Amino acid sequence: MCVYLCVANRRQSPERPLQKGYFSKSDSFAFKALDLGQKIHYKKGVADAANNIGINYYYQDNYAKSLHQYFNAYKIADSIGYKKGMATALMGIGEVYQDEGDDSSTLKEDRKSYKLYRDIGYELGMADVLIDMGWSFNNLEKDSAAFEKGEQALQLYEKVGNKGGVAAALDLMGKVYEDR
């Protein structure tokens, strides 16, 4: 039984930018999912709801609350061996660190996230993490590593047919050339 809702999309399209009204609705659903998951002792749903709440706080620039939710999601997911939930939380933690300018910590979390996604064969998650890693390498002026991550992500996005991801990978690769 699925008691959580995907209430926020980490990669917003330019045609549908984030609007403030979405947060109150998604927060409402995410907290309802969290409460329901806790009531019926459905830890996978609780972990997913906590990750979604973390995403919402991240987009509201409330990094302390975002990290709290991601760490909570990771702890719960780890307690039941839910690798996708663990990887999602680690990736979210990495994105917060990246926004705070700590690319070294971002890469540490992203490497762990990538390994978990690889272990379960979740290629879309792998590609998303590779993009995040590429941006961190770009910020650290490690051009070859940034470009390599972009290429790897591009291959995975093409394989799974994710056109938005293809565009994100090409954007990263182009930015590497532009910056240098």
XYZ file of N, CA and C in Angstrom:
540
model
N 0.848 -1.185 0.000
C 0.000 0.000 0.000
C 0.886 1.240 0.000
N 0.594 2.182 -0.854
C 1.376 3.404 -0.981
C 0.716 4.514 -0.167
N 1.414 4.990 0.857
C 0.830 6.040 1.692
C 1.565 7.362 1.555
N 2.523 7.439 0.672
C 3.229 8.692 0.489
C 2.896 9.248 -0.887
N 3.126 10.516 -1.053
C 2.851 11.177 -2.322
C 4.113 11.855 -2.813
N 4.358 11.799 -4.085
C 5.452 12.587 -4.637
C 4.923 14.013 -4.760
N 5.375 14.856 -3.879
C 4.783 16.186 -3.774
C 5.686 17.288 -4.276
N 6.886 16.980 -4.604
C 7.780 18.010 -5.128
C 8.685 17.361 -6.161
N 8.980 18.089 -7.192
C 9.844 17.580 -8.235
C 11.158 18.330 -8.161
N 12.248 17.623 -7.921
C 13.555 18.258 -7.747
C 13.987 19.004 -8.995
N 13.596 18.568 -10.117
C 14.012 19.202 -11.367
C 12.784 19.851 -12.006
N 12.590 21.110 -11.771
C 11.434 21.813 -12.320
C 11.714 22.206 -13.768
N 10.726 22.118 -14.609
C 10.890 22.525 -15.997
C 10.720 24.039 -16.096
N 11.336 24.666 -17.101
C 11.193 26.113 -17.259
C 9.747 26.538 -17.513
N 8.951 25.642 -18.078
C 7.557 25.973 -18.369
C 6.692 26.024 -17.109
N 7.127 25.329 -16.045
C 6.353 25.286 -14.797
C 7.267 25.617 -13.623
N 7.655 26.889 -13.501
C 8.538 27.245 -12.391
C 7.839 27.048 -11.051
N 8.651 26.925 -10.012
C 8.085 26.775 -8.670
C 7.297 28.019 -8.289
N 6.176 27.815 -7.677
C 5.363 28.915 -7.183
C 5.133 28.709 -5.704
N 5.051 29.808 -4.958
C 4.914 29.696 -3.512
C 3.714 28.863 -3.099
N 2.637 28.908 -3.824
C 1.433 28.178 -3.454
C 1.625 26.676 -3.435
N 2.554 26.173 -4.205
C 2.786 24.734 -4.252
C 3.329 24.205 -2.928
N 4.093 25.018 -2.213
C 4.703 24.538 -0.984
C 3.666 24.217 0.080
N 2.684 25.094 0.243
C 1.695 24.823 1.294
C 0.904 23.568 0.974
N 0.570 23.369 -0.294
C -0.166 22.152 -0.666
C 0.708 20.913 -0.496
N 1.933 20.984 -0.988
C 2.789 19.805 -0.896
C 3.181 19.523 0.549
N 3.426 20.575 1.339
C 3.699 20.355 2.763
C 2.523 19.660 3.435
N 1.325 20.113 3.119
C 0.129 19.532 3.721
C 0.036 18.042 3.414
N 0.209 17.682 2.143
C 0.136 16.269 1.762
C 1.286 15.462 2.364
N 2.478 16.035 2.359
C 3.640 15.311 2.877
C 3.492 15.046 4.376
N 3.015 16.042 5.112
C 2.827 15.829 6.545
C 1.689 14.841 6.814
N 0.639 14.854 5.977
C -0.419 13.850 6.120
C 0.132 12.450 5.861
N 0.959 12.331 4.823
C 1.564 11.039 4.506
C 2.476 10.580 5.638
N 3.231 11.514 6.206
C 4.104 11.190 7.324
C 3.295 10.685 8.515
N 2.228 11.403 8.856
C 1.371 11.001 9.975
C 0.746 9.634 9.739
N 0.221 9.427 8.545
C -0.413 8.148 8.239
C 0.595 7.009 8.288
N 1.761 7.236 7.688
C 2.800 6.212 7.719
C 3.199 5.846 9.141
N 3.292 6.863 10.002
C 3.635 6.598 11.402
C 2.528 5.825 12.105
N 1.273 6.184 11.828
C 0.147 5.507 12.480
C 0.075 4.024 12.133
N 0.369 3.699 10.880
C 0.266 2.296 10.472
C 1.627 1.592 10.465
N 2.651 2.274 10.969
C 3.999 1.711 11.096
C 4.577 1.291 9.746
N 4.384 2.157 8.759
C 4.891 1.911 7.401
C 6.139 2.763 7.210
N 7.290 2.200 7.572
C 8.527 2.974 7.609
C 8.979 3.460 6.234
N 8.745 2.685 5.204
C 9.125 3.127 3.856
C 8.377 4.410 3.496
N 7.100 4.446 3.784
C 6.301 5.640 3.519
C 6.735 6.823 4.372
N 7.106 6.548 5.624
C 7.586 7.615 6.512
C 8.885 8.194 5.961
N 9.787 7.326 5.518
C 11.054 7.795 4.956
C 10.815 8.635 3.693
N 9.937 8.170 2.819
C 9.651 8.928 1.599
C 8.996 10.271 1.918
N 8.090 10.282 2.880
C 7.444 11.539 3.269
C 8.473 12.508 3.852
N 9.369 12.008 4.686
C 10.412 12.868 5.260
C 11.323 13.428 4.163
N 11.650 12.611 3.166
C 12.437 13.110 2.033
C 11.682 14.217 1.291
N 10.392 14.019 1.081
C 9.601 15.046 0.391
C 9.513 16.334 1.205
N 9.389 16.219 2.499
C 9.376 17.410 3.351
C 10.735 18.105 3.274
N 11.794 17.305 3.260
C 13.139 17.869 3.100
C 13.290 18.640 1.809
N 12.722 18.106 0.731
C 12.763 18.802 -0.565
C 12.047 20.147 -0.455
N 10.885 20.148 0.164
C 10.136 21.405 0.302
C 10.924 22.437 1.087
N 11.500 22.029 2.209
C 12.299 22.968 3.001
C 13.511 23.453 2.203
N 14.102 22.566 1.429
C 15.242 22.947 0.585
C 14.848 24.068 -0.373
N 13.715 23.906 -1.045
C 13.281 24.917 -2.007
C 12.821 26.213 -1.341
N 12.575 26.155 -0.051
C 12.239 27.369 0.696
C 13.491 27.973 1.340
N 14.657 27.425 1.015
C 15.945 27.866 1.559
C 16.032 27.715 3.071
N 15.279 26.787 3.622
C 15.347 26.500 5.048
C 16.211 25.242 5.206
N 17.513 25.455 5.112
C 18.436 24.332 5.058
C 18.507 23.536 6.355
N 18.376 24.186 7.489
C 18.428 23.461 8.757
C 17.280 22.450 8.851
N 16.062 22.884 8.525
C 14.918 21.968 8.567
C 15.022 20.908 7.469
N 15.545 21.316 6.316
C 15.723 20.368 5.224
C 16.674 19.253 5.650
N 17.825 19.627 6.206
C 18.788 18.617 6.648
C 18.196 17.719 7.729
N 17.439 18.312 8.653
C 16.802 17.511 9.706
C 15.915 16.430 9.092
N 15.115 16.792 8.106
C 14.220 15.824 7.457
C 15.006 14.768 6.682
N 16.043 15.213 5.957
C 16.848 14.252 5.195
C 17.560 13.260 6.118
N 18.136 13.762 7.223
C 18.801 12.855 8.159
C 17.800 11.890 8.792
N 16.612 12.374 9.098
C 15.554 11.524 9.640
C 15.152 10.461 8.608
N 14.971 10.890 7.364
C 14.610 9.944 6.298
C 15.687 8.883 6.135
N 16.943 9.319 6.154
C 18.047 8.361 6.006
C 18.029 7.337 7.139
N 17.880 7.820 8.353
C 17.886 6.924 9.521
C 16.773 5.876 9.421
N 15.596 6.316 9.054
C 14.460 5.389 8.938
C 14.689 4.398 7.790
N 15.099 4.915 6.638
C 15.339 4.048 5.480
C 16.436 3.033 5.780
N 17.484 3.480 6.445
C 18.586 2.578 6.799
C 18.112 1.475 7.744
N 17.203 1.802 8.655
C 16.728 0.817 9.632
C 15.967 -0.338 8.987
N 15.452 -0.120 7.783
C 14.713 -1.184 7.093
C 15.411 -1.639 5.806
N 16.614 -1.120 5.549
C 17.363 -1.516 4.358
C 16.791 -0.976 3.063
N 16.110 0.150 3.135
C 15.459 0.764 1.972
C 16.469 1.668 1.255
N 17.203 1.066 0.318
C 18.323 1.751 -0.323
C 17.914 2.975 -1.152
N 16.784 2.913 -1.821
C 16.364 4.067 -2.612
C 16.073 5.264 -1.704
N 15.431 5.025 -0.584
C 15.162 6.101 0.367
C 16.439 6.666 0.963
N 17.396 5.774 1.240
C 18.688 6.226 1.757
C 19.408 7.079 0.721
N 19.416 6.619 -0.530
C 20.103 7.348 -1.595
C 19.467 8.711 -1.833
N 18.143 8.767 -1.807
C 17.441 10.039 -2.000
C 17.794 11.023 -0.895
N 17.829 10.540 0.333
C 18.184 11.408 1.461
C 19.615 11.915 1.327
N 20.534 11.032 0.978
C 21.936 11.441 0.825
C 22.100 12.464 -0.292
N 21.377 12.264 -1.377
C 21.453 13.224 -2.477
C 20.916 14.587 -2.027
N 19.821 14.577 -1.270
C 19.270 15.831 -0.754
C 20.241 16.527 0.184
N 20.886 15.756 1.052
C 21.887 16.314 1.958
C 23.001 16.960 1.136
N 23.418 16.266 0.093
C 24.468 16.804 -0.776
C 24.056 18.100 -1.448
N 22.802 18.187 -1.872
C 22.346 19.412 -2.526
C 22.334 20.593 -1.552
N 21.966 20.342 -0.311
C 22.013 21.416 0.690
C 23.459 21.868 0.869
N 24.369 20.913 1.024
C 25.780 21.262 1.187
C 26.284 22.053 -0.025
N 25.836 21.650 -1.204
C 26.264 22.348 -2.417
C 25.782 23.798 -2.412
N 24.542 24.003 -2.033
C 24.016 25.371 -1.968
C 24.728 26.202 -0.909
N 25.250 25.546 0.109
C 25.996 26.244 1.154
C 27.461 26.434 0.768
N 27.837 25.972 -0.430
C 29.201 26.165 -0.922
C 30.202 25.122 -0.479
N 29.741 24.011 0.053
C 30.627 22.958 0.537
C 30.627 21.793 -0.455
N 31.316 21.998 -1.575
C 31.302 20.996 -2.639
C 32.011 19.705 -2.254
N 32.997 19.776 -1.373
C 33.675 18.552 -0.936
C 32.716 17.647 -0.172
N 31.920 18.236 0.719
C 30.929 17.432 1.457
C 29.838 16.935 0.520
N 29.483 17.757 -0.458
C 28.494 17.328 -1.451
C 28.967 16.062 -2.144
N 30.208 16.071 -2.592
C 30.746 14.908 -3.305
C 30.775 13.672 -2.416
N 31.074 13.844 -1.149
C 31.089 12.713 -0.208
C 29.705 12.061 -0.126
N 28.674 12.894 0.037
C 27.305 12.358 0.133
C 26.846 11.785 -1.205
N 27.193 12.477 -2.291
C 26.769 12.005 -3.613
C 27.400 10.673 -3.978
N 28.638 10.454 -3.580
C 29.279 9.159 -3.863
C 28.526 8.019 -3.167
N 28.135 8.267 -1.925
C 27.366 7.244 -1.193
C 26.005 7.023 -1.855
N 25.371 8.118 -2.265
C 24.069 8.022 -2.924
C 24.184 7.249 -4.234
N 25.198 7.579 -5.023
C 25.400 6.907 -6.316
C 25.573 5.399 -6.110
N 26.378 5.019 -5.131
C 26.607 3.596 -4.878
C 25.302 2.873 -4.542
N 24.469 3.497 -3.723
C 23.187 2.870 -3.365
C 22.278 2.743 -4.585
N 22.186 3.814 -5.381
C 21.365 3.730 -6.595
C 21.904 2.656 -7.537
N 23.234 2.568 -7.664
C 23.837 1.545 -8.531
C 23.515 0.151 -8.012
N 23.570 -0.018 -6.686
C 23.281 -1.333 -6.087
C 21.880 -1.827 -6.435
N 20.929 -0.915 -6.552
C 19.552 -1.335 -6.861
C 19.219 -1.177 -8.348
N 20.196 -0.707 -9.133
C 19.988 -0.578 -10.572
C 19.075 0.567 -10.976
N 18.996 1.604 -10.157
C 18.112 2.744 -10.455
C 18.886 3.782 -11.259
N 18.805 3.640 -12.580
C 19.630 4.446 -13.476
C 19.267 5.928 -13.476
N 17.994 6.254 -13.309
C 17.609 7.664 -13.261
C 18.224 8.341 -12.032
N 18.177 7.682 -10.893
C 18.809 8.224 -9.693
C 20.312 8.375 -9.875
N 20.935 7.380 -10.512
C 22.374 7.456 -10.781
C 22.694 8.679 -11.625
N 21.897 8.904 -12.660
C 22.134 10.044 -13.552
C 21.960 11.370 -12.810
N 20.923 11.466 -11.988
C 20.696 12.693 -11.220
C 21.876 13.000 -10.300
N 22.397 11.973 -9.642
C 23.542 12.176 -8.749
C 24.781 12.561 -9.548
N 24.959 11.962 -10.700
C 26.112 12.315 -11.535
C 26.073 13.792 -11.930
N 24.891 14.300 -12.217
C 24.753 15.724 -12.540
C 25.171 16.571 -11.344
N 24.685 16.221 -10.170
C 25.065 16.974 -8.965
C 26.574 16.918 -8.742
N 27.152 15.742 -8.928
C 28.596 15.611 -8.779
C 29.327 16.471 -9.811
N 28.812 16.482 -11.013
C 29.430 17.286 -12.069
C 29.444 18.763 -11.728
N 28.330 19.260 -11.181
C 28.281 20.681 -10.791
C 29.274 20.963 -9.666
N 29.419 20.033 -8.740
C 30.392 20.240 -7.662
C 31.815 20.257 -8.218
N 32.119 19.333 -9.108
C 33.445 19.340 -9.725
C 33.663 20.633 -10.526
N 32.622 21.112 -11.201
C 32.736 22.359 -11.942
C 33.031 23.518 -10.982
N 32.329 23.552 -9.856
C 32.573 24.599 -8.861
C 33.996 24.546 -8.319
N 34.550 23.335 -8.226
C 35.920 23.153 -7.736
C 36.955 23.304 -8.856
N 36.491 23.663 -10.055
C 37.331 23.857 -11.247
C 38.087 22.590 -11.636
N 37.440 21.462 -11.459
C 37.981 20.174 -11.898
C 37.235 19.804 -13.178
N 37.689 20.435 -14.253
C 36.968 20.381 -15.526
C 36.798 18.975 -16.077
N 37.848 18.185 -16.083
C 37.736 16.860 -16.706
C 36.756 15.985 -15.921
N 36.788 16.075 -14.592
C 35.853 15.286 -13.780
C 34.419 15.763 -13.991
N 34.231 17.089 -14.069
C 32.884 17.642 -14.283
C 32.338 17.181 -15.629
N 33.163 17.269 -16.666
C 32.722 16.881 -17.998
C 32.431 15.384 -18.055
N 33.279 14.592 -17.413
C 33.084 13.135 -17.380
C 31.756 12.768 -16.730
N 31.423 13.433 -15.619
C 30.142 13.156 -14.959
C 28.980 13.532 -15.867
N 29.127 14.638 -16.582
C 28.099 15.041 -17.537
C 27.903 14.004 -18.627
N 29.007 13.490 -19.152
C 28.928 12.455 -20.195
C 28.266 11.187 -19.678
N 28.647 10.769 -18.469
C 28.057 9.564 -17.882
C 26.558 9.745 -17.654
N 26.187 10.916 -17.152
C 24.766 11.201 -16.924
C 24.014 11.217 -18.246
N 24.607 11.834 -19.259
C 23.977 11.902 -20.577
C 23.660 10.502 -21.096
N 24.613 9.590 -20.987
C 24.388 8.218 -21.455
C 23.217 7.558 -20.721
N 23.166 7.754 -19.405
C 22.080 7.149 -18.630
C 20.732 7.787 -18.960
N 20.701 9.107 -19.060
C 19.442 9.781 -19.397
C 18.942 9.352 -20.776
N 19.849 9.220 -21.736
C 19.444 8.743 -23.065
C 18.905 7.319 -22.982
N 19.556 6.489 -22.190
C 19.144 5.086 -22.042
C 17.730 4.967 -21.482
N 17.400 5.817 -20.489
C 16.078 5.730 -19.868
C 15.059 6.644 -20.554
N 15.497 7.401 -21.553
C 14.577 8.249 -22.310
C 14.128 9.504 -21.586
N 14.982 10.059 -20.764
C 14.641 11.265 -20.008
C 15.206 12.492 -20.723
N 14.362 13.171 -21.497
C 14.824 14.311 -22.293
C 15.234 15.501 -21.439
N 14.539 15.715 -20.331
C 14.935 16.787 -19.421
C 16.314 16.529 -18.840
N 16.587 15.290 -18.533
C 17.903 14.916 -18.034
C 18.976 15.084 -19.082
N 18.649 14.726 -20.337
C 19.599 14.934 -21.444
C 19.969 16.408 -21.514
N 18.959 17.272 -21.427
C 19.215 18.714 -21.466
C 20.079 19.146 -20.284
N 19.819 18.595 -19.093
C 20.608 18.950 -17.906
C 22.067 18.533 -18.076
N 22.293 17.352 -18.641
C 23.659 16.874 -18.853
C 24.381 17.744 -19.875
N 23.698 18.080 -20.952
C 24.310 18.942 -21.967
C 24.583 20.338 -21.407
N 23.701 20.825 -20.555
C 23.901 22.118 -19.910
C 25.171 22.099 -19.061
N 25.338 21.057 -18.268
C 26.535 20.924 -17.447
C 27.788 20.904 -18.319
N 27.763 20.089 -19.354
C 28.930 19.961 -20.213
C 29.247 21.288 -20.904
N 28.223 21.993 -21.337
C 28.432 23.301 -21.961
C 28.985 24.316 -20.984
N 28.516 24.257 -19.742
C 28.987 25.196 -18.716
C 30.460 24.970 -18.402
N 30.904 23.723 -18.446
C 32.329 23.425 -18.226
C 33.161 24.161 -19.266
N 32.746 24.079 -20.542
C 33.472 24.770 -21.599
C 33.384 26.273 -21.449
N 32.200 26.774 -21.112
C 32.002 28.212 -20.993
C 32.847 28.815 -19.876
N 32.923 28.137 -18.745
C 33.652 28.667 -17.591
C 35.162 28.676 -17.785
N 35.656 27.831 -18.637
C 37.108 27.723 -18.779
C 37.518 28.310 -20.101
